């Protein structure tokens, strides 16, 4: 059974930094697309960043220049470095991946999600 496990959430003051990690286990194949989504108090889940294997990360406009995603090519561990955090970044952050393949545009448009983690909370105070 495929499992995504997030870690690294917490509480920081505005301007602070956090690093989130996502580990995938139980998968036979390396997924072509992985990324992070977040869900705020409004209950809406939105894409934060996605990464197509062999490509460059695609970031939501709201986090460009502040968040940086990397993916270990061997372990598929995703690392999301979040700098300059603001109260509007407060949300539950979820890691997501596809089973194996997807259309690249689905990845870059952040319209994917065969597997999801349970989420990790990020709270930013002003």
CSV table of N, CA and C in Angstrom, one decimal:
chain,number,residue,atom,x,y,z
A,1,UNK,N,0.8,-1.2,0.0
A,1,UNK,CA,0.0,0.0,0.0
A,1,UNK,C,0.9,1.2,0.0
A,2,UNK,N,0.6,2.1,-0.9
A,2,UNK,CA,1.4,3.4,-1.0
A,2,UNK,C,1.0,4.3,0.1
A,3,UNK,N,2.0,4.9,0.7
A,3,UNK,CA,1.8,5.8,1.8
A,3,UNK,C,2.7,7.1,1.6
A,4,UNK,N,2.1,8.2,1.8
A,4,UNK,CA,2.9,9.5,1.8
A,4,UNK,C,2.9,10.0,3.2
A,5,UNK,N,4.0,10.3,3.8
A,5,UNK,CA,4.2,10.8,5.1
A,5,UNK,C,4.8,12.2,5.2
A,6,UNK,N,4.1,13.1,5.6
A,6,UNK,CA,4.6,14.5,5.7
A,6,UNK,C,5.2,14.8,7.1
A,7,UNK,N,6.1,15.7,7.2
A,7,UNK,CA,6.7,16.1,8.5
A,7,UNK,C,7.2,17.5,8.3
A,8,UNK,N,7.4,18.2,9.5
A,8,UNK,CA,8.1,19.5,9.4
A,8,UNK,C,7.2,20.7,9.7
A,9,UNK,N,5.9,20.4,9.8
A,9,UNK,CA,5.0,21.6,10.1
A,9,UNK,C,5.3,22.1,11.5
A,10,UNK,N,4.6,23.3,11.8
A,10,UNK,CA,4.8,23.9,13.1
A,10,UNK,C,4.3,25.3,13.1
A,11,UNK,N,4.6,26.0,14.1
A,11,UNK,CA,4.2,27.4,14.3
A,11,UNK,C,5.4,28.4,14.2
A,12,UNK,N,5.2,29.4,13.4
A,12,UNK,CA,6.3,30.4,13.3
A,12,UNK,C,5.7,31.8,13.3
A,13,UNK,N,6.5,32.8,13.5
A,13,UNK,CA,6.0,34.2,13.3
A,13,UNK,C,6.3,34.6,11.9
A,14,UNK,N,5.5,35.6,11.5
A,14,UNK,CA,5.6,36.1,10.1
A,14,UNK,C,7.1,36.4,9.8
A,15,UNK,N,7.5,36.0,8.6
A,15,UNK,CA,8.9,36.2,8.2
A,15,UNK,C,9.8,35.0,8.5
A,16,UNK,N,9.2,34.1,9.2
A,16,UNK,CA,10.0,32.9,9.6
A,16,UNK,C,10.1,31.8,8.5
A,17,UNK,N,10.7,30.7,8.8
A,17,UNK,CA,10.9,29.7,7.8
A,17,UNK,C,10.5,28.3,8.4
A,18,UNK,N,10.1,27.4,7.6
A,18,UNK,CA,9.9,26.0,7.9
A,18,UNK,C,10.3,25.2,6.7
A,19,UNK,N,10.6,23.9,7.0
A,19,UNK,CA,10.9,23.0,6.0
A,19,UNK,C,10.0,21.7,6.1
A,20,UNK,N,9.3,21.4,5.1
A,20,UNK,CA,8.4,20.3,5.1
A,20,UNK,C,9.1,19.2,4.3
A,21,UNK,N,8.9,18.0,4.7
A,21,UNK,CA,9.4,16.8,3.9
A,21,UNK,C,8.2,15.8,3.7
A,22,UNK,N,8.3,15.1,2.6
A,22,UNK,CA,7.3,14.1,2.3
A,22,UNK,C,8.1,12.8,1.8
A,23,UNK,N,7.8,11.7,2.5
A,23,UNK,CA,8.4,10.5,2.1
A,23,UNK,C,7.3,9.5,1.5
A,24,UNK,N,7.6,8.9,0.5
A,24,UNK,CA,6.7,7.9,-0.1
A,24,UNK,C,7.2,6.5,0.1
A,25,UNK,N,6.3,5.6,0.5
A,25,UNK,CA,6.7,4.2,0.7
A,25,UNK,C,5.6,3.3,0.1
A,26,UNK,N,6.0,2.1,-0.1
A,26,UNK,CA,5.1,1.1,-0.6
A,26,UNK,C,4.8,1.2,-2.1
A,27,UNK,N,5.5,2.0,-2.8
A,27,UNK,CA,5.3,2.2,-4.2
A,27,UNK,C,6.3,1.3,-5.0
A,28,UNK,N,5.8,0.7,-6.1
A,28,UNK,CA,6.7,-0.1,-6.9
A,28,UNK,C,7.4,0.8,-7.9
A,29,UNK,N,6.8,1.9,-8.3
A,29,UNK,CA,7.3,2.7,-9.4
A,29,UNK,C,7.5,4.1,-8.8
A,30,UNK,N,8.5,4.8,-9.4
A,30,UNK,CA,8.7,6.2,-9.0
A,30,UNK,C,7.6,7.1,-9.7
A,31,UNK,N,6.8,7.8,-9.0
A,31,UNK,CA,5.8,8.6,-9.6
A,31,UNK,C,6.4,9.7,-10.5
A,32,UNK,N,5.7,10.0,-11.6
A,32,UNK,CA,6.2,11.0,-12.6
A,32,UNK,C,5.9,12.4,-12.0
A,33,UNK,N,5.0,12.5,-11.1
A,33,UNK,CA,4.6,13.8,-10.6
A,33,UNK,C,4.3,13.8,-9.1
A,34,UNK,N,4.8,14.7,-8.4
A,34,UNK,CA,4.6,14.9,-7.0
A,34,UNK,C,4.5,16.4,-6.7
A,35,UNK,N,3.9,16.6,-5.5
A,35,UNK,CA,3.8,18.1,-5.2
A,35,UNK,C,3.1,18.3,-3.8
A,36,UNK,N,2.9,19.5,-3.5
A,36,UNK,CA,2.3,20.0,-2.3
A,36,UNK,C,1.0,20.8,-2.6
A,37,UNK,N,0.0,20.5,-1.7
A,37,UNK,CA,-1.2,21.3,-1.7
A,37,UNK,C,-1.4,21.8,-0.3
A,38,UNK,N,-2.3,22.8,-0.2
A,38,UNK,CA,-2.7,23.3,1.2
A,38,UNK,C,-4.2,23.6,1.2
A,39,UNK,N,-4.6,23.4,2.5
A,39,UNK,CA,-6.1,23.6,2.7
A,39,UNK,C,-6.2,24.6,3.9
A,40,UNK,N,-6.8,25.7,3.7
A,40,UNK,CA,-6.9,26.7,4.7
A,40,UNK,C,-8.3,26.5,5.4
A,41,UNK,N,-8.6,27.5,6.3
A,41,UNK,CA,-9.8,27.5,7.1
A,41,UNK,C,-11.1,27.5,6.2
A,42,UNK,N,-10.9,28.0,5.0
A,42,UNK,CA,-12.1,28.0,4.1
A,42,UNK,C,-12.4,26.6,3.5
A,43,UNK,N,-11.5,25.6,3.8
A,43,UNK,CA,-11.7,24.3,3.4
A,43,UNK,C,-11.4,24.0,1.9
A,44,UNK,N,-10.9,25.0,1.2
A,44,UNK,CA,-10.5,24.8,-0.2
A,44,UNK,C,-9.1,24.3,-0.3
A,45,UNK,N,-8.8,23.3,-1.0
A,45,UNK,CA,-7.5,22.8,-1.2
A,45,UNK,C,-6.9,23.3,-2.5
A,46,UNK,N,-5.8,23.9,-2.4
A,46,UNK,CA,-5.2,24.6,-3.6
A,46,UNK,C,-3.7,24.1,-3.8
A,47,UNK,N,-3.3,24.1,-5.0
A,47,UNK,CA,-1.9,23.7,-5.3
A,47,UNK,C,-0.9,24.7,-4.9
A,48,UNK,N,0.2,24.2,-4.3
A,48,UNK,CA,1.3,25.1,-3.9
A,48,UNK,C,2.5,25.0,-4.9
A,49,UNK,N,2.8,23.7,-5.1
A,49,UNK,CA,4.0,23.5,-6.0
A,49,UNK,C,3.9,22.1,-6.5
A,50,UNK,N,4.3,21.8,-7.8
A,50,UNK,CA,4.3,20.5,-8.3
A,50,UNK,C,5.7,20.3,-9.1
A,51,UNK,N,6.0,19.1,-9.2
A,51,UNK,CA,7.3,18.8,-9.9
A,51,UNK,C,7.1,17.5,-10.8
A,52,UNK,N,7.3,17.7,-12.1
A,52,UNK,CA,7.3,16.6,-13.0
A,52,UNK,C,8.7,16.1,-13.1
A,53,UNK,N,8.9,14.8,-13.0
A,53,UNK,CA,10.2,14.2,-13.0
A,53,UNK,C,11.0,14.6,-14.2
A,54,UNK,N,12.2,15.1,-13.9
A,54,UNK,CA,13.1,15.7,-14.9
A,54,UNK,C,12.8,17.1,-15.3
A,55,UNK,N,11.8,17.7,-14.7
A,55,UNK,CA,11.4,19.1,-15.0
A,55,UNK,C,11.8,20.0,-13.9
A,56,UNK,N,11.3,21.2,-14.0
A,56,UNK,CA,11.5,22.2,-12.9
A,56,UNK,C,10.2,22.4,-12.1
A,57,UNK,N,10.3,22.7,-10.8
A,57,UNK,CA,9.1,22.9,-10.1
A,57,UNK,C,8.2,24.1,-10.6
A,58,UNK,N,6.9,23.9,-10.5
A,58,UNK,CA,6.0,24.9,-10.9
A,58,UNK,C,5.3,25.4,-9.6
A,59,UNK,N,5.4,26.7,-9.3
A,59,UNK,CA,4.9,27.2,-8.1
A,59,UNK,C,3.6,28.0,-8.3
A,60,UNK,N,2.7,28.0,-7.3
A,60,UNK,CA,1.6,28.9,-7.3
A,60,UNK,C,2.2,30.3,-7.2
A,61,UNK,N,1.5,31.3,-7.8
A,61,UNK,CA,1.9,32.7,-7.8
A,61,UNK,C,2.1,33.2,-6.3
A,62,UNK,N,1.3,32.7,-5.4
A,62,UNK,CA,1.4,33.2,-4.0
A,62,UNK,C,2.6,32.8,-3.3
A,63,UNK,N,3.3,31.8,-3.8
A,63,UNK,CA,4.5,31.4,-3.1
A,63,UNK,C,5.8,31.6,-3.9
A,64,UNK,N,5.7,32.0,-5.1
A,64,UNK,CA,6.9,32.2,-5.9
A,64,UNK,C,7.9,33.1,-5.2
A,65,UNK,N,9.2,32.7,-5.3
A,65,UNK,CA,10.2,33.5,-4.7
A,65,UNK,C,10.4,33.3,-3.2
A,66,UNK,N,9.5,32.6,-2.6
A,66,UNK,CA,9.6,32.3,-1.1
A,66,UNK,C,9.7,30.8,-0.8
A,67,UNK,N,9.1,30.0,-1.6
A,67,UNK,CA,9.1,28.5,-1.4
A,67,UNK,C,10.1,27.9,-2.5
A,68,UNK,N,10.8,26.8,-2.0
A,68,UNK,CA,11.6,26.1,-3.0
A,68,UNK,C,11.4,24.6,-2.7
A,69,UNK,N,11.1,23.9,-3.9
A,69,UNK,CA,10.9,22.5,-3.8
A,69,UNK,C,12.1,21.7,-4.4
A,70,UNK,N,12.4,20.6,-3.7
A,70,UNK,CA,13.4,19.7,-4.3
A,70,UNK,C,13.0,18.3,-4.1
A,71,UNK,N,13.5,17.4,-4.9
A,71,UNK,CA,13.1,16.0,-4.9
A,71,UNK,C,14.3,15.1,-5.0
A,72,UNK,N,14.5,14.3,-4.1
A,72,UNK,CA,15.7,13.4,-4.2
A,72,UNK,C,15.5,12.4,-5.3
A,73,UNK,N,16.4,12.3,-6.3
A,73,UNK,CA,16.1,11.4,-7.4
A,73,UNK,C,16.2,9.9,-7.1
A,74,UNK,N,16.7,9.6,-5.9
A,74,UNK,CA,16.8,8.1,-5.5
A,74,UNK,C,15.7,7.8,-4.6
A,75,UNK,N,15.4,8.6,-3.6
A,75,UNK,CA,14.4,8.2,-2.6
A,75,UNK,C,13.0,8.8,-2.9
A,76,UNK,N,13.0,9.8,-3.8
A,76,UNK,CA,11.7,10.5,-4.1
A,76,UNK,C,11.3,11.4,-2.9
A,77,UNK,N,12.1,11.6,-1.9
A,77,UNK,CA,11.7,12.4,-0.8
A,77,UNK,C,11.6,13.9,-1.3
A,78,UNK,N,10.4,14.5,-1.1
A,78,UNK,CA,10.2,15.9,-1.4
A,78,UNK,C,10.6,16.7,-0.2
A,79,UNK,N,11.3,17.8,-0.5
A,79,UNK,CA,11.6,18.8,0.5
A,79,UNK,C,11.1,20.2,0.1
A,80,UNK,N,10.3,20.8,0.9
A,80,UNK,CA,9.7,22.1,0.6
A,80,UNK,C,10.3,23.1,1.6
A,81,UNK,N,11.2,23.9,1.2
A,81,UNK,CA,11.7,25.0,2.0
A,81,UNK,C,10.8,26.2,1.9
A,82,UNK,N,10.3,26.7,3.0
A,82,UNK,CA,9.4,27.8,3.0
A,82,UNK,C,10.0,28.9,3.8
A,83,UNK,N,10.3,30.0,3.1
A,83,UNK,CA,10.9,31.2,3.7
A,83,UNK,C,9.9,32.4,3.6
A,84,UNK,N,10.1,33.4,4.4
A,84,UNK,CA,9.2,34.5,4.4
A,84,UNK,C,7.8,34.2,4.6
A,85,UNK,N,7.5,33.3,5.5
A,85,UNK,CA,6.1,32.9,5.7
A,85,UNK,C,5.3,34.0,6.2
A,86,UNK,N,4.0,34.0,5.8
A,86,UNK,CA,3.1,35.0,6.1
A,86,UNK,C,1.8,34.4,6.7
A,87,UNK,N,1.0,35.1,7.5
A,87,UNK,CA,-0.2,34.6,8.0
A,87,UNK,C,-1.1,33.9,7.0
A,88,UNK,N,-1.1,34.4,5.8
A,88,UNK,CA,-1.9,33.8,4.8
A,88,UNK,C,-1.4,32.4,4.3
A,89,UNK,N,-0.2,32.0,4.7
A,89,UNK,CA,0.3,30.7,4.4
A,89,UNK,C,-0.2,29.7,5.4
A,90,UNK,N,-0.9,30.1,6.5
A,90,UNK,CA,-1.4,29.2,7.5
A,90,UNK,C,-2.4,28.2,6.8
A,91,UNK,N,-2.1,26.9,7.0
A,91,UNK,CA,-3.0,25.9,6.3
A,91,UNK,C,-2.5,24.5,6.7
A,92,UNK,N,-3.2,23.6,6.4
A,92,UNK,CA,-2.8,22.2,6.5
A,92,UNK,C,-2.1,21.9,5.1
A,93,UNK,N,-0.9,21.4,5.1
A,93,UNK,CA,-0.2,21.1,3.9
A,93,UNK,C,-0.2,19.6,3.6
A,94,UNK,N,-0.5,19.3,2.4
A,94,UNK,CA,-0.6,17.9,2.0
A,94,UNK,C,0.3,17.6,0.9
A,95,UNK,N,1.0,16.4,1.0
A,95,UNK,CA,1.8,15.9,-0.1
A,95,UNK,C,0.9,15.0,-1.0
A,96,UNK,N,1.2,15.1,-2.3
A,96,UNK,CA,0.4,14.3,-3.2
A,96,UNK,C,1.3,13.7,-4.3
A,97,UNK,N,0.9,12.6,-4.9
A,97,UNK,CA,1.6,12.1,-6.0
A,97,UNK,C,0.6,11.3,-6.9
A,98,UNK,N,1.1,11.0,-8.1
A,98,UNK,CA,0.3,10.1,-9.0
A,98,UNK,C,0.8,8.7,-8.8
A,99,UNK,N,0.0,7.7,-9.3
A,99,UNK,CA,0.4,6.3,-9.1
A,99,UNK,C,1.7,6.1,-9.8
A,100,UNK,N,1.8,6.4,-11.1
A,100,UNK,CA,3.0,6.3,-11.8
A,100,UNK,C,3.2,7.3,-12.9
A,101,UNK,N,2.2,7.4,-13.8
A,101,UNK,CA,2.2,8.4,-14.9
A,101,UNK,C,1.0,9.3,-14.8
A,102,UNK,N,1.2,10.5,-15.4
A,102,UNK,CA,0.1,11.4,-15.7
A,102,UNK,C,0.5,12.3,-16.8
A,103,UNK,N,-0.4,13.0,-17.4
A,103,UNK,CA,-0.1,14.0,-18.4
A,103,UNK,C,0.6,15.1,-17.8
A,104,UNK,N,1.7,15.6,-18.4
A,104,UNK,CA,2.5,16.6,-17.8
A,104,UNK,C,1.7,17.9,-17.4
A,105,UNK,N,0.8,18.2,-18.3
A,105,UNK,CA,0.0,19.4,-18.0
A,105,UNK,C,-0.8,19.3,-16.7
A,106,UNK,N,-1.3,18.0,-16.5
A,106,UNK,CA,-2.0,17.8,-15.2
A,106,UNK,C,-1.1,18.1,-14.0
A,107,UNK,N,0.1,17.7,-14.2
A,107,UNK,CA,1.1,17.9,-13.1
A,107,UNK,C,1.3,19.4,-12.9
A,108,UNK,N,1.6,20.1,-14.0
A,108,UNK,CA,2.0,21.5,-13.9
A,108,UNK,C,0.8,22.4,-13.5
A,109,UNK,N,-0.4,21.9,-13.9
A,109,UNK,CA,-1.6,22.6,-13.5
A,109,UNK,C,-2.1,22.2,-12.1
A,110,UNK,N,-1.4,21.3,-11.5
A,110,UNK,CA,-1.7,20.8,-10.1
A,110,UNK,C,-3.1,20.3,-10.1
A,111,UNK,N,-3.5,19.5,-11.1
A,111,UNK,CA,-4.8,18.8,-11.1
A,111,UNK,C,-4.5,17.3,-11.0
A,112,UNK,N,-3.8,16.9,-10.1
A,112,UNK,CA,-3.5,15.5,-9.9
A,112,UNK,C,-3.6,15.1,-8.4
A,113,UNK,N,-3.6,13.8,-8.2
A,113,UNK,CA,-3.7,13.4,-6.8
A,113,UNK,C,-4.2,12.0,-6.6
A,114,UNK,N,-3.4,11.0,-7.0
A,114,UNK,CA,-3.9,9.6,-6.7
A,114,UNK,C,-3.6,9.2,-5.3
A,115,UNK,N,-2.5,9.7,-4.8
A,115,UNK,CA,-2.2,9.4,-3.4
A,115,UNK,C,-2.0,10.7,-2.6
A,116,UNK,N,-2.5,10.7,-1.3
A,116,UNK,CA,-2.3,11.9,-0.5
A,116,UNK,C,-1.8,11.5,0.9
A,117,UNK,N,-1.0,12.4,1.5
A,117,UNK,CA,-0.7,12.2,2.9
A,117,UNK,C,-1.7,12.7,3.8
A,118,UNK,N,-1.5,12.6,5.1
A,118,UNK,CA,-2.5,13.0,6.1
A,118,UNK,C,-2.4,14.5,6.4
A,119,UNK,N,-1.3,15.1,6.0
A,119,UNK,CA,-1.1,16.5,6.1
A,119,UNK,C,-0.3,16.9,7.3
A,120,UNK,N,0.3,18.1,7.3
A,120,UNK,CA,1.0,18.7,8.4
A,120,UNK,C,0.6,20.1,8.5
A,121,UNK,N,0.4,20.6,9.7
A,121,UNK,CA,-0.2,21.9,9.9
A,121,UNK,C,1.0,22.9,10.0
A,122,UNK,N,0.7,24.0,9.3
A,122,UNK,CA,1.6,25.2,9.3
A,122,UNK,C,0.8,26.4,9.8
A,123,UNK,N,1.3,27.0,10.8
A,123,UNK,CA,0.6,28.2,11.4
A,123,UNK,C,1.6,29.3,11.5
A,124,UNK,N,1.2,30.4,10.9
A,124,UNK,CA,2.1,31.6,10.9
A,124,UNK,C,1.3,32.7,11.6
A,125,UNK,N,1.9,33.3,12.6
A,125,UNK,CA,1.3,34.4,13.4
A,125,UNK,C,1.9,35.7,13.0
A,126,UNK,N,1.1,36.7,13.1
A,126,UNK,CA,1.6,38.1,12.7
A,126,UNK,C,2.2,38.8,13.9
